[in-house]
Amino acid sequence: MSRTASPSTQDFVPFATAALDFHRALNIPGGPLVTTRAELDSLHAHLVSLHGLFDAHAARTGQLVPVEGDQLRATRTRIWQAADHVHAAYHAASRPDSGEVPERELCQAGLPEGAPELTICQRHQLTAHLVRRRTTPADLHTPFTGLVRR
């Protein structure tokens, strides 16, 4: 089993990185002073996607190189923590139409904004289920998640 991808494998991660850099360069300097709920929803989707990518890499790599797998699992955990913070920021942001801040309990319903516009809570709940299966509470609350193997 080879440790590296075949040369013919398409790597789209650089394009995703460039798109984020482009978005930041174009929209942040002249954009609104606060982040919109729609952008928070998009950023959350991006982080959840990254979480899935690192989860897949950690599972495959950890079988071959345990030390590298540990570091990728720690990265996956940190990305989930970032997604959780973005989700909390979403709930702290006011609604564009009324200016009110929805209650956090509405998240349990899955779609506090109504389908199909923003599905951040539904996505967050689905990913949280995966996180609970693959991560211990201690991993999520420790200040350092990287294991050191010798």
Short mmCIF file of C-alpha atoms in Angstrom, two decimals, residues 66-71 73-74 144-150:
data_model
loop_
_atom_site.label_atom_id
_atom_site.label_comp_id
_atom_site.label_asym_id
_atom_site.label_seq_id
_atom_site.Cartn_x
_atom_site.Cartn_y
_atom_site.Cartn_z
CA PRO A 66 0.35 6.04 13.96
CA VAL A 67 2.23 9.21 14.95
CA GLU A 68 1.01 11.07 11.86
CA GLY A 69 -2.49 9.69 12.41
CA ASP A 70 -2.47 11.07 15.96
CA GLN A 71 -1.61 14.53 14.68
CA ARG A 73 -6.89 13.27 14.63
CA ALA A 74 -5.84 16.23 16.80
CA PHE A 144 -3.76 20.08 23.88
CA THR A 145 -5.12 17.24 21.76
CA GLY A 146 -1.89 16.05 20.14
CA LEU A 147 -0.61 12.78 21.46
CA VAL A 148 3.12 12.18 21.41
CA ARG A 149 4.25 8.66 20.57
CA ARG A 150 7.80 7.58 21.04
#
